[in-house]
CSV table of C-alpha atoms in Angstrom, one decimal:
chain,number,residue,atom,x,y,z
Z,1,MET,CA,-14.9,-18.5,-7.5
Z,2,ARG,CA,-13.9,-15.3,-5.6
Z,3,ALA,CA,-13.2,-13.5,-8.9
Z,4,VAL,CA,-16.6,-14.5,-10.2
Z,5,MET,CA,-18.3,-13.2,-7.1
Z,6,ARG,CA,-16.3,-10.0,-7.2
Z,7,THR,CA,-17.3,-9.4,-10.9
Z,8,ALA,CA,-20.9,-10.2,-10.1
Z,9,ALA,CA,-20.9,-7.8,-7.1
Z,10,ALA,CA,-19.3,-5.1,-9.2
Z,11,ALA,CA,-21.9,-5.5,-11.9
Z,12,ALA,CA,-24.7,-5.3,-9.3
Z,13,THR,CA,-23.2,-2.1,-7.8
Z,14,ALA,CA,-23.0,-0.5,-11.3
Z,15,LEU,CA,-26.6,-1.5,-12.0
Z,16,ALA,CA,-27.8,-0.1,-8.6
Z,17,LEU,CA,-26.1,3.2,-9.3
Z,18,LEU,CA,-27.8,3.4,-12.7
Z,19,LEU,CA,-31.3,2.6,-11.3
Z,20,THR,CA,-31.0,5.1,-8.6
Z,21,GLY,CA,-30.1,7.9,-11.0
Z,22,CYS,CA,-26.5,8.2,-9.8
Z,23,GLY,CA,-25.0,7.4,-13.2
Z,24,GLY,CA,-24.1,9.7,-16.1
Z,25,GLY,CA,-20.6,10.7,-15.0
Z,26,GLY,CA,-21.7,13.6,-12.8
Z,27,ASP,CA,-24.3,15.4,-15.0
Z,28,GLY,CA,-25.5,18.8,-13.9
Z,29,ARG,CA,-28.9,19.1,-12.1
Z,30,PRO,CA,-32.0,20.9,-13.3
Z,31,ASP,CA,-31.4,23.7,-10.8
Z,32,GLY,CA,-28.1,24.5,-12.5
Z,33,ARG,CA,-25.8,23.0,-9.8
Z,34,ILE,CA,-23.0,20.8,-10.9
Z,35,ARG,CA,-23.0,17.4,-9.3
Z,36,ILE,CA,-19.9,15.2,-9.1
Z,37,ARG,CA,-19.7,11.8,-7.5
Z,38,PHE,CA,-16.8,10.8,-5.2
Z,39,GLN,CA,-16.3,7.1,-4.7
Z,40,SER,CA,-14.4,6.5,-1.5
Z,41,LEU,CA,-12.8,3.2,-0.3
Z,42,ALA,CA,-12.6,4.3,3.3
Z,43,TRP,CA,-13.8,1.4,5.4
Z,44,GLN,CA,-12.7,2.0,9.0
Z,45,LYS,CA,-15.3,4.0,11.0
Z,46,GLU,CA,-12.8,6.8,11.7
Z,47,SER,CA,-11.9,7.1,8.1
Z,48,VAL,CA,-15.4,6.9,6.7
Z,49,ASP,CA,-16.5,9.6,9.2
Z,50,VAL,CA,-13.7,11.9,8.2
Z,51,ASN,CA,-14.4,11.5,4.5
Z,52,LYS,CA,-18.1,12.1,4.9
Z,53,ARG,CA,-17.5,15.2,7.1
Z,54,LEU,CA,-15.1,16.6,4.5
Z,55,VAL,CA,-17.7,16.1,1.7
Z,56,LYS,CA,-20.3,17.9,4.0
Z,57,GLU,CA,-17.9,20.8,4.5
Z,58,TRP,CA,-17.2,21.1,0.8
Z,59,ASN,CA,-21.0,21.2,0.0
Z,60,ALA,CA,-21.6,23.8,2.7
Z,61,SER,CA,-18.9,26.1,1.2
Z,62,HIS,CA,-19.5,25.4,-2.5
Z,63,PRO,CA,-23.2,25.9,-3.3
Z,64,ASP,CA,-22.7,25.6,-7.1
Z,65,VAL,CA,-20.9,22.2,-7.0
Z,66,GLU,CA,-22.5,19.4,-5.0
Z,67,VAL,CA,-20.4,16.3,-4.2
Z,68,GLU,CA,-22.1,13.0,-3.6
Z,69,TYR,CA,-20.4,10.5,-1.5
Z,70,VAL,CA,-20.4,6.9,-2.9
Z,71,GLN,CA,-19.1,4.0,-0.8
Z,72,GLY,CA,-16.9,1.6,-2.6
Z,73,SER,CA,-14.9,-1.5,-1.4
Z,74,TRP,CA,-11.3,-2.5,-1.7
Z,75,ASP,CA,-12.3,-6.1,-2.2
Z,76,SER,CA,-14.1,-5.4,-5.5
Z,77,VAL,CA,-12.8,-2.0,-6.7
Z,78,HIS,CA,-10.9,-3.1,-9.8
Z,79,ASP,CA,-13.7,-5.1,-11.3
Z,80,GLN,CA,-16.3,-2.6,-10.2
Z,81,LEU,CA,-14.4,0.3,-11.8
Z,82,LEU,CA,-13.8,-1.7,-15.0
Z,83,THR,CA,-17.5,-2.3,-15.3
Z,84,SER,CA,-18.4,1.3,-14.6
Z,85,PHE,CA,-15.8,2.6,-17.1
Z,86,GLU,CA,-17.0,0.3,-19.9
Z,87,GLY,CA,-20.6,1.2,-19.1
Z,88,GLY,CA,-20.0,4.9,-19.0
Z,89,GLU,CA,-21.0,5.1,-15.3
Z,90,ALA,CA,-17.7,5.8,-13.6
Z,91,PRO,CA,-17.6,8.2,-10.6
Z,92,ASP,CA,-16.0,11.5,-11.3
Z,93,VAL,CA,-13.5,11.3,-8.4
Z,94,ILE,CA,-12.0,7.8,-7.8
Z,95,HIS,CA,-10.3,6.6,-4.7
Z,96,ASP,CA,-7.9,3.7,-5.4
Z,97,ALA,CA,-4.3,2.6,-5.0
Z,98,SER,CA,-1.4,3.5,-7.3
Z,99,ASP,CA,-0.6,-0.2,-8.1
Z,100,ASP,CA,-4.2,-0.6,-9.5
Z,101,LEU,CA,-4.0,2.3,-11.9
Z,102,ALA,CA,-1.8,1.1,-14.7
Z,103,ASP,CA,-4.5,-0.8,-16.7
Z,104,PHE,CA,-6.9,2.1,-16.3
Z,105,ALA,CA,-4.3,4.7,-17.2
Z,106,TYR,CA,-3.0,2.9,-20.3
Z,107,GLY,CA,-6.6,2.0,-21.2
Z,108,GLY,CA,-7.6,5.7,-21.5
Z,109,TYR,CA,-10.1,5.5,-18.6
Z,110,LEU,CA,-8.4,8.1,-16.4
Z,111,ALA,CA,-7.7,11.8,-17.0
Z,112,ASP,CA,-4.1,13.0,-17.3
Z,113,LEU,CA,-4.0,15.5,-14.4
Z,114,ARG,CA,-0.9,17.4,-15.4
Z,115,THR,CA,-2.7,20.5,-16.7
Z,116,LEU,CA,-5.4,20.4,-14.2
Z,117,LEU,CA,-3.6,20.2,-10.8
Z,118,PRO,CA,-2.9,23.5,-8.9
Z,119,ASP,CA,0.6,24.4,-8.2
Z,120,ARG,CA,0.0,24.2,-4.5
Z,121,LEU,CA,-0.7,20.5,-4.7
Z,122,THR,CA,2.0,19.6,-7.2
Z,123,GLY,CA,4.5,21.4,-5.1
Z,124,ASP,CA,3.5,20.0,-1.8
Z,125,ILE,CA,3.7,16.4,-2.7
Z,126,PRO,CA,7.3,15.2,-3.4
Z,127,ALA,CA,8.4,13.9,-6.9
Z,128,ARG,CA,9.0,10.5,-5.4
Z,129,SER,CA,5.3,10.2,-4.6
Z,130,TRP,CA,4.1,11.6,-7.9
Z,131,GLN,CA,6.2,8.9,-9.6
Z,132,THR,CA,3.9,6.2,-8.2
Z,133,ALA,CA,1.0,7.6,-10.2
Z,134,THR,CA,2.9,8.4,-13.4
Z,135,PHE,CA,2.4,6.1,-16.3
Z,136,GLY,CA,4.1,6.9,-19.6
Z,137,ASP,CA,4.1,10.6,-19.9
Z,138,GLY,CA,0.9,11.2,-17.8
Z,139,VAL,CA,-0.1,11.6,-14.2
Z,140,TYR,CA,-3.3,9.7,-13.5
Z,141,GLY,CA,-3.8,10.0,-9.8
Z,142,VAL,CA,-2.9,12.1,-6.8
Z,143,PRO,CA,-1.0,10.0,-4.2
Z,144,PHE,CA,-2.1,11.1,-0.7
Z,145,LEU,CA,-1.8,8.4,1.9
Z,146,GLN,CA,1.1,5.9,2.3
Z,147,GLU,CA,2.4,3.4,4.8
Z,148,PRO,CA,5.8,1.9,5.4
Z,149,ARG,CA,6.2,-1.6,6.6
Z,150,VAL,CA,7.4,-1.6,10.2
Z,151,LEU,CA,8.2,-4.1,13.0
Z,152,ILE,CA,5.6,-4.2,15.7
Z,153,ALA,CA,7.3,-5.7,18.8
Z,154,ASN,CA,6.5,-6.9,22.3
Z,155,THR,CA,8.3,-4.3,24.4
Z,156,LYS,CA,8.7,-6.6,27.4
Z,157,ILE,CA,10.4,-9.3,25.4
Z,158,LEU,CA,12.8,-6.8,23.8
Z,159,GLU,CA,13.7,-5.3,27.2
Z,160,GLU,CA,14.3,-8.7,28.8
Z,161,SER,CA,16.5,-9.9,25.9
Z,162,GLY,CA,18.9,-7.1,26.1
Z,163,VAL,CA,19.1,-6.6,22.3
Z,164,ARG,CA,19.9,-3.2,20.8
Z,165,VAL,CA,16.7,-1.5,20.1
Z,166,PRO,CA,16.8,0.1,16.6
Z,167,THR,CA,15.8,3.6,15.7
Z,168,PRO,CA,15.3,5.3,12.2
Z,169,GLU,CA,18.7,6.9,12.8
Z,170,LYS,CA,20.4,3.6,13.7
Z,171,PRO,CA,18.3,0.8,12.3
Z,172,TRP,CA,19.3,-2.9,12.3
Z,173,SER,CA,21.2,-4.1,9.3
Z,174,TRP,CA,19.8,-7.2,7.7
Z,175,PRO,CA,22.6,-9.5,9.1
Z,176,GLU,CA,22.1,-7.9,12.6
Z,177,PHE,CA,18.3,-8.4,12.3
Z,178,ARG,CA,18.8,-12.1,11.6
Z,179,GLN,CA,21.0,-12.4,14.7
Z,180,VAL,CA,18.5,-10.5,16.8
Z,181,THR,CA,15.7,-12.8,15.8
Z,182,LYS,CA,17.8,-15.8,16.8
Z,183,LYS,CA,18.5,-14.2,20.2
Z,184,LEU,CA,14.8,-13.5,20.7
Z,185,THR,CA,13.9,-17.1,20.0
Z,186,ARG,CA,13.5,-19.7,22.8
Z,187,LYS,CA,11.3,-22.7,23.5
Z,188,GLY,CA,7.7,-21.7,22.8
Z,189,ARG,CA,8.6,-18.4,21.2
Z,190,TYR,CA,9.8,-17.3,17.8
Z,191,GLY,CA,11.8,-14.1,17.2
Z,192,ILE,CA,9.6,-13.1,14.3
Z,193,ALA,CA,6.6,-14.2,12.3
Z,194,TRP,CA,6.5,-13.3,8.6
Z,195,PRO,CA,2.8,-13.2,7.4
Z,196,LEU,CA,3.5,-14.1,3.8
Z,197,LYS,CA,0.2,-15.2,2.3
Z,198,GLU,CA,1.0,-12.5,-0.3
Z,199,PRO,CA,4.8,-12.8,-0.5
Z,200,VAL,CA,5.6,-10.8,-3.6
Z,201,SER,CA,5.0,-7.2,-2.6
Z,202,VAL,CA,6.7,-7.7,0.8
Z,203,THR,CA,9.8,-9.2,-0.8
Z,204,LEU,CA,10.0,-6.6,-3.6
Z,205,ASN,CA,9.3,-3.5,-1.5
Z,206,LEU,CA,11.6,-4.4,1.4
Z,207,GLY,CA,14.2,-5.4,-1.2
Z,208,LEU,CA,14.8,-1.7,-2.0
Z,209,SER,CA,16.5,-1.3,1.4
Z,210,ALA,CA,19.2,-3.8,0.3
Z,211,GLY,CA,19.7,-2.1,-3.1
Z,212,GLY,CA,17.5,-4.6,-4.9
Z,213,ARG,CA,15.2,-3.8,-7.9
Z,214,LEU,CA,14.6,-7.1,-9.7
Z,215,PHE,CA,12.9,-5.2,-12.6
Z,216,HIS,CA,15.2,-3.3,-14.9
Z,217,ARG,CA,14.1,-1.0,-17.7
Z,218,GLY,CA,16.4,-0.8,-20.7
Z,219,ALA,CA,17.1,2.1,-23.1
Z,220,ASP,CA,14.4,0.8,-25.4
Z,221,GLY,CA,11.8,1.1,-22.5
Z,222,LYS,CA,11.4,-2.7,-22.2
Z,223,VAL,CA,11.5,-4.3,-18.7
Z,224,THR,CA,13.3,-7.5,-17.8
Z,225,VAL,CA,13.8,-9.4,-14.6
Z,226,GLY,CA,17.3,-9.8,-13.2
Z,227,MET,CA,18.2,-11.1,-9.8
Z,228,ASP,CA,21.6,-10.2,-8.4
Z,229,GLU,CA,23.1,-10.4,-4.9
Z,230,SER,CA,21.2,-7.3,-3.7
Z,231,ASP,CA,17.9,-8.8,-4.8
Z,232,GLN,CA,18.7,-11.9,-2.8
Z,233,VAL,CA,19.3,-10.2,0.6
Z,234,VAL,CA,15.7,-10.0,1.8
Z,235,PRO,CA,14.4,-13.4,0.5
Z,236,ARG,CA,17.5,-15.2,1.8
Z,237,THR,CA,17.2,-13.6,5.2
Z,238,ILE,CA,13.6,-14.7,5.5
Z,239,HIS,CA,14.4,-18.2,4.2
Z,240,ASP,CA,17.3,-18.6,6.6
Z,241,GLN,CA,15.2,-17.4,9.6
Z,242,VAL,CA,12.5,-20.0,8.7
Z,243,ASP,CA,14.6,-23.0,7.5
Z,244,THR,CA,18.1,-22.6,9.1
Z,245,ASP,CA,17.8,-20.6,12.3
Z,246,HIS,CA,14.2,-21.6,13.1
Z,247,SER,CA,13.7,-18.1,14.5
Z,248,ALA,CA,10.7,-17.4,12.3
Z,249,ALA,CA,7.5,-19.3,12.6
Z,250,ARG,CA,6.9,-21.6,9.6
Z,251,THR,CA,3.1,-21.7,10.3
Z,252,ALA,CA,2.9,-17.9,9.8
Z,253,LEU,CA,4.0,-18.1,6.1
Z,254,GLY,CA,0.4,-18.7,5.0
Z,255,MET,CA,-1.1,-16.0,7.2
Z,256,GLY,CA,-2.3,-12.6,6.5
Z,257,GLY,CA,-1.1,-9.7,8.7
Z,258,GLY,CA,-3.9,-9.7,11.1
Z,259,ASP,CA,-3.7,-13.4,11.6
Z,260,THR,CA,-0.4,-13.0,13.5
Z,261,LEU,CA,-1.6,-10.6,16.1
Z,262,PRO,CA,-3.0,-13.1,18.5
Z,263,GLY,CA,0.4,-14.8,18.5
Z,264,LEU,CA,2.1,-11.4,19.1
Z,265,PHE,CA,-0.2,-10.7,22.0
Z,266,GLY,CA,0.2,-14.1,23.5
Z,267,GLY,CA,4.0,-14.0,23.5
Z,268,LYS,CA,4.4,-16.6,20.7
Z,269,TYR,CA,6.1,-14.1,18.5
Z,270,ALA,CA,8.4,-11.3,19.7
Z,271,MET,CA,8.0,-9.2,16.5
Z,272,VAL,CA,5.8,-9.1,13.4
Z,273,PRO,CA,6.5,-7.0,10.3
Z,274,LEU,CA,3.3,-5.2,9.3
Z,275,GLY,CA,2.0,-2.2,7.5
Z,276,PHE,CA,1.9,1.0,9.6
Z,277,SER,CA,-1.9,1.1,9.7
Z,278,TYR,CA,-2.0,-2.3,11.5
Z,279,ARG,CA,-1.4,-0.2,14.7
Z,280,GLN,CA,-5.1,0.5,14.8
Z,281,GLN,CA,-5.8,-3.3,15.1
Z,282,VAL,CA,-3.2,-3.6,17.8
Z,283,VAL,CA,-4.8,-0.7,19.8
Z,284,GLU,CA,-8.3,-2.3,19.4
Z,285,GLN,CA,-7.4,-5.9,19.9
Z,286,ALA,CA,-4.5,-6.1,22.3
Z,287,PRO,CA,-5.2,-7.4,25.8
Z,288,LYS,CA,-5.1,-5.0,28.7
Z,289,GLY,CA,-1.5,-4.4,29.8
Z,290,PHE,CA,0.1,-5.5,26.6
Z,291,GLU,CA,3.1,-3.2,25.8
Z,292,TRP,CA,4.2,-2.7,22.3
Z,293,THR,CA,6.5,-0.6,20.2
Z,294,VAL,CA,7.0,0.3,16.6
Z,295,LEU,CA,10.5,-0.2,15.1
Z,296,PRO,CA,11.9,0.5,11.6
Z,297,ALA,CA,12.4,-2.3,9.2
Z,298,PRO,CA,16.1,-3.3,8.7
Z,299,ALA,CA,18.3,-1.3,6.4
Z,300,GLY,CA,21.0,-2.2,3.9
Z,301,SER,CA,22.9,-0.5,1.1
Z,302,GLY,CA,19.8,1.3,0.1
Z,303,GLY,CA,19.3,2.7,3.6
Z,304,LEU,CA,15.7,2.6,4.9
Z,305,ALA,CA,14.2,2.7,1.4
Z,306,GLN,CA,11.0,0.8,0.8
Z,307,GLY,CA,8.6,0.5,-2.1
Z,308,VAL,CA,5.1,1.7,-1.5
Z,309,SER,CA,1.8,1.9,-3.5
Z,310,PRO,CA,0.0,5.0,-2.0
Z,311,GLN,CA,-3.7,5.5,-2.0
Z,312,THR,CA,-4.7,7.8,-4.8
Z,313,LEU,CA,-7.4,10.1,-6.0
Z,314,SER,CA,-8.1,10.1,-9.8
Z,315,VAL,CA,-10.6,11.7,-12.2
Z,316,ALA,CA,-12.5,9.7,-14.8
Z,317,GLU,CA,-11.6,10.6,-18.4
Z,318,ASP,CA,-15.3,10.7,-19.3
Z,319,SER,CA,-16.2,13.1,-16.5
Z,320,PRO,CA,-17.7,16.3,-17.9
Z,321,HIS,CA,-16.6,18.2,-14.8
Z,322,LYS,CA,-12.9,17.5,-14.6
Z,323,LYS,CA,-12.1,21.1,-13.4
Z,324,GLU,CA,-14.5,20.8,-10.5
Z,325,ALA,CA,-13.4,17.3,-9.7
Z,326,VAL,CA,-9.8,18.5,-9.3
Z,327,GLU,CA,-10.9,21.4,-7.2
Z,328,PHE,CA,-12.6,19.0,-4.8
Z,329,ILE,CA,-9.5,16.9,-4.7
Z,330,ASP,CA,-7.4,20.0,-3.9
Z,331,PHE,CA,-9.9,20.7,-1.1
Z,332,LEU,CA,-9.7,17.2,0.3
Z,333,LEU,CA,-5.9,17.4,0.3
Z,334,ARG,CA,-5.3,20.8,2.0
Z,335,PRO,CA,-2.7,20.1,4.6
Z,336,ALA,CA,-5.1,20.2,7.6
Z,337,ASN,CA,-7.5,17.9,5.8
Z,338,MET,CA,-4.8,15.5,4.7
Z,339,VAL,CA,-3.8,15.2,8.3
Z,340,ARG,CA,-7.4,14.3,9.2
Z,341,LEU,CA,-7.5,11.7,6.4
Z,342,ALA,CA,-4.1,10.2,7.5
Z,343,LYS,CA,-5.1,9.9,11.1
Z,344,GLY,CA,-8.4,8.4,10.2
Z,345,ASP,CA,-6.7,5.7,8.3
Z,346,TRP,CA,-3.7,5.4,10.7
Z,347,MET,CA,-1.4,6.1,7.7
Z,348,LEU,CA,1.0,8.9,6.7
Z,349,PRO,CA,0.2,11.8,4.4
Z,350,THR,CA,2.4,12.3,1.3
Z,351,GLY,CA,2.2,16.1,1.5
Z,352,THR,CA,5.2,17.7,3.1
Z,353,ALA,CA,3.1,20.4,4.9
Z,354,ALA,CA,0.7,17.7,6.4
Z,355,LEU,CA,3.6,15.4,7.3
Z,356,ALA,CA,5.1,18.3,9.4
Z,357,ASP,CA,2.1,18.4,11.7
Z,358,PRO,CA,3.2,17.9,15.3
Z,359,SER,CA,0.5,15.3,16.0
Z,360,LEU,CA,2.3,12.9,13.5
Z,361,HIS,CA,5.6,13.2,15.4
Z,362,THR,CA,4.6,12.0,18.8
Z,363,ALA,CA,6.0,8.8,20.4
Z,364,ASP,CA,2.5,7.7,21.1
Z,365,ARG,CA,1.6,4.6,19.1
Z,366,GLY,CA,4.6,4.9,16.9
Z,367,TRP,CA,3.6,7.9,14.9
Z,368,ALA,CA,7.1,9.5,15.2
Z,369,THR,CA,8.8,6.3,13.9
Z,370,GLY,CA,6.5,6.2,10.9
Z,371,ALA,CA,6.9,9.9,10.1
Z,372,ALA,CA,10.7,9.5,10.2
Z,373,LEU,CA,10.5,6.8,7.5
Z,374,ALA,CA,8.3,8.8,5.1
Z,375,THR,CA,11.2,10.3,3.2
Z,376,ALA,CA,12.6,6.9,2.4
Z,377,LEU,CA,9.5,5.6,0.7
Z,378,ARG,CA,9.8,5.1,-3.0
Z,379,SER,CA,7.6,3.9,-5.9
Z,380,ALA,CA,7.2,0.1,-5.7
Z,381,PRO,CA,9.5,-1.7,-8.1
Z,382,ALA,CA,6.7,-3.2,-10.1
Z,383,GLN,CA,4.6,-0.1,-10.2
Z,384,SER,CA,4.5,0.4,-14.0
Z,385,VAL,CA,5.6,-3.0,-15.3
Z,386,ARG,CA,3.2,-4.3,-17.9
Z,387,GLY,CA,2.4,-8.0,-17.2
Z,388,TYR,CA,3.3,-7.7,-13.5
Z,389,PRO,CA,0.0,-9.2,-12.3
Z,390,GLU,CA,0.5,-12.4,-14.4
Z,391,TRP,CA,4.2,-12.6,-13.3
Z,392,LYS,CA,3.2,-12.2,-9.7
Z,393,ASP,CA,0.3,-14.7,-9.8
Z,394,LYS,CA,1.8,-17.4,-12.0
Z,395,VAL,CA,5.5,-17.1,-11.4
Z,396,ALA,CA,6.6,-15.2,-8.3
Z,397,THR,CA,4.0,-16.1,-5.7
Z,398,PRO,CA,4.4,-19.9,-6.1
Z,399,ALA,CA,8.2,-19.7,-6.4
Z,400,LEU,CA,8.6,-17.5,-3.3
Z,401,GLN,CA,6.1,-19.7,-1.3
Z,402,GLU,CA,8.1,-22.8,-2.1
Z,403,TYR,CA,11.4,-21.0,-1.4
Z,404,TYR,CA,10.4,-19.7,2.0
Z,405,SER,CA,9.0,-23.1,3.0
Z,406,GLY,CA,12.3,-24.8,2.0
Z,407,ALA,CA,11.0,-26.7,-1.0
Z,408,ILE,CA,13.4,-25.1,-3.4
Z,409,GLY,CA,16.8,-23.4,-3.1
Z,410,THR,CA,18.1,-20.0,-4.2
Z,411,GLY,CA,19.2,-21.2,-7.6
Z,412,GLU,CA,15.8,-22.5,-8.5
Z,413,LEU,CA,14.1,-19.4,-7.2
Z,414,ARG,CA,16.3,-17.3,-9.4
Z,415,ARG,CA,15.7,-19.4,-12.4
Z,416,ARG,CA,12.0,-19.2,-12.1
Z,417,LEU,CA,11.7,-15.5,-11.3
Z,418,VAL,CA,14.1,-14.6,-14.1
Z,419,GLU,CA,13.7,-17.1,-16.9
Z,420,ASP,CA,10.0,-17.9,-16.4
Z,421,GLY,CA,9.3,-14.3,-15.5
Z,422,ASN,CA,10.9,-12.8,-18.6
Z,423,ARG,CA,8.9,-15.1,-20.8
Z,424,VAL,CA,5.8,-13.7,-19.3
Z,425,LEU,CA,6.9,-10.0,-19.5
Z,426,ALA,CA,8.0,-10.5,-23.1
Z,427,ARG,CA,4.4,-11.2,-24.2
Z,428,TYR,CA,3.3,-7.8,-23.0
Z,429,GLN,CA,6.2,-5.9,-24.7
Z,430,ARG,CA,6.2,-7.1,-28.2
């Protein structure tokens, strides 16, 4: 039902744009000015305000190229973009996330940016970030905002427990992390709550820290699923915390990230692993006097490595003004502007110059911890795997949910992820 509603909403949005004369892929105006449309997915007030101010600043300094701000939504963006691409009504500049680009890139809907991007921008953003928007031989988006998964912890509980407080320089190992959550647990309180309503990305992305990959690309370019010991470190830790140690709240397994915050504030959970941007909700929702801190996620043989899917800016292949669209993207992502965008979304910039800004290295609200993790962020393991959405929905999600709840063991989890998973992927690689 939700998918039907999303598709209907996307169709309605596309129709509304057409009827109001916003369609046409950014056609020029009668007065000779070029007009390009920028669809933003910013949704928090701070972020929306920053994006709109930057558009206004561009228009004031570029009289020959007018940018129109179009508000999109993360809830419906994939279906809405597909409808607009197929109808020839796509925005010129498209805000999305790198893990949503594969179908559009392989489908020919997005422009390959390799010959369009200025040297300043390509040199400022590290290769590890560009990899997240690279599909085949082309680059189909500019990754500009990213967030690690961190531990948001109740400071008072940590101090009273006497556990070693980790830092990015000396993080907890996965075995130590398990022992810490046991020590933080007592009657009426769990050491941690894992919000795993969507368990796959959490498991895969944190798995990089233990050296896990799960997806392996052969010399022929084909991808297969393989689950070795390193791939089992993270899921086994979570499973044991829930089912053996009882240091993780079973009731949190079906929650989204924000659902765990009341329990954190109320002392029911000592720590919650969340995306870095959740700090904003903590600031806005925490009761007066609540003290909290941001800790790095545990590390293993892969160090602090995590998989991420950064927010991206792409250009529609059908846009008649690709050059101007890329010039606008370059303006948005000047170092000072990238810092403004990052702070508006409570995330980290990908650009090295922006990331060096002193305001992102303060202890206040955990900014320094997040900035210290930025260089460890890598392309999510499933970023360019054809068939991943079906594998995730039909195989991995139900298997991991059953495993974490204790319904199946490690052997059955491995069989389903690998054997059932490879049957799914094989259909996409014939």
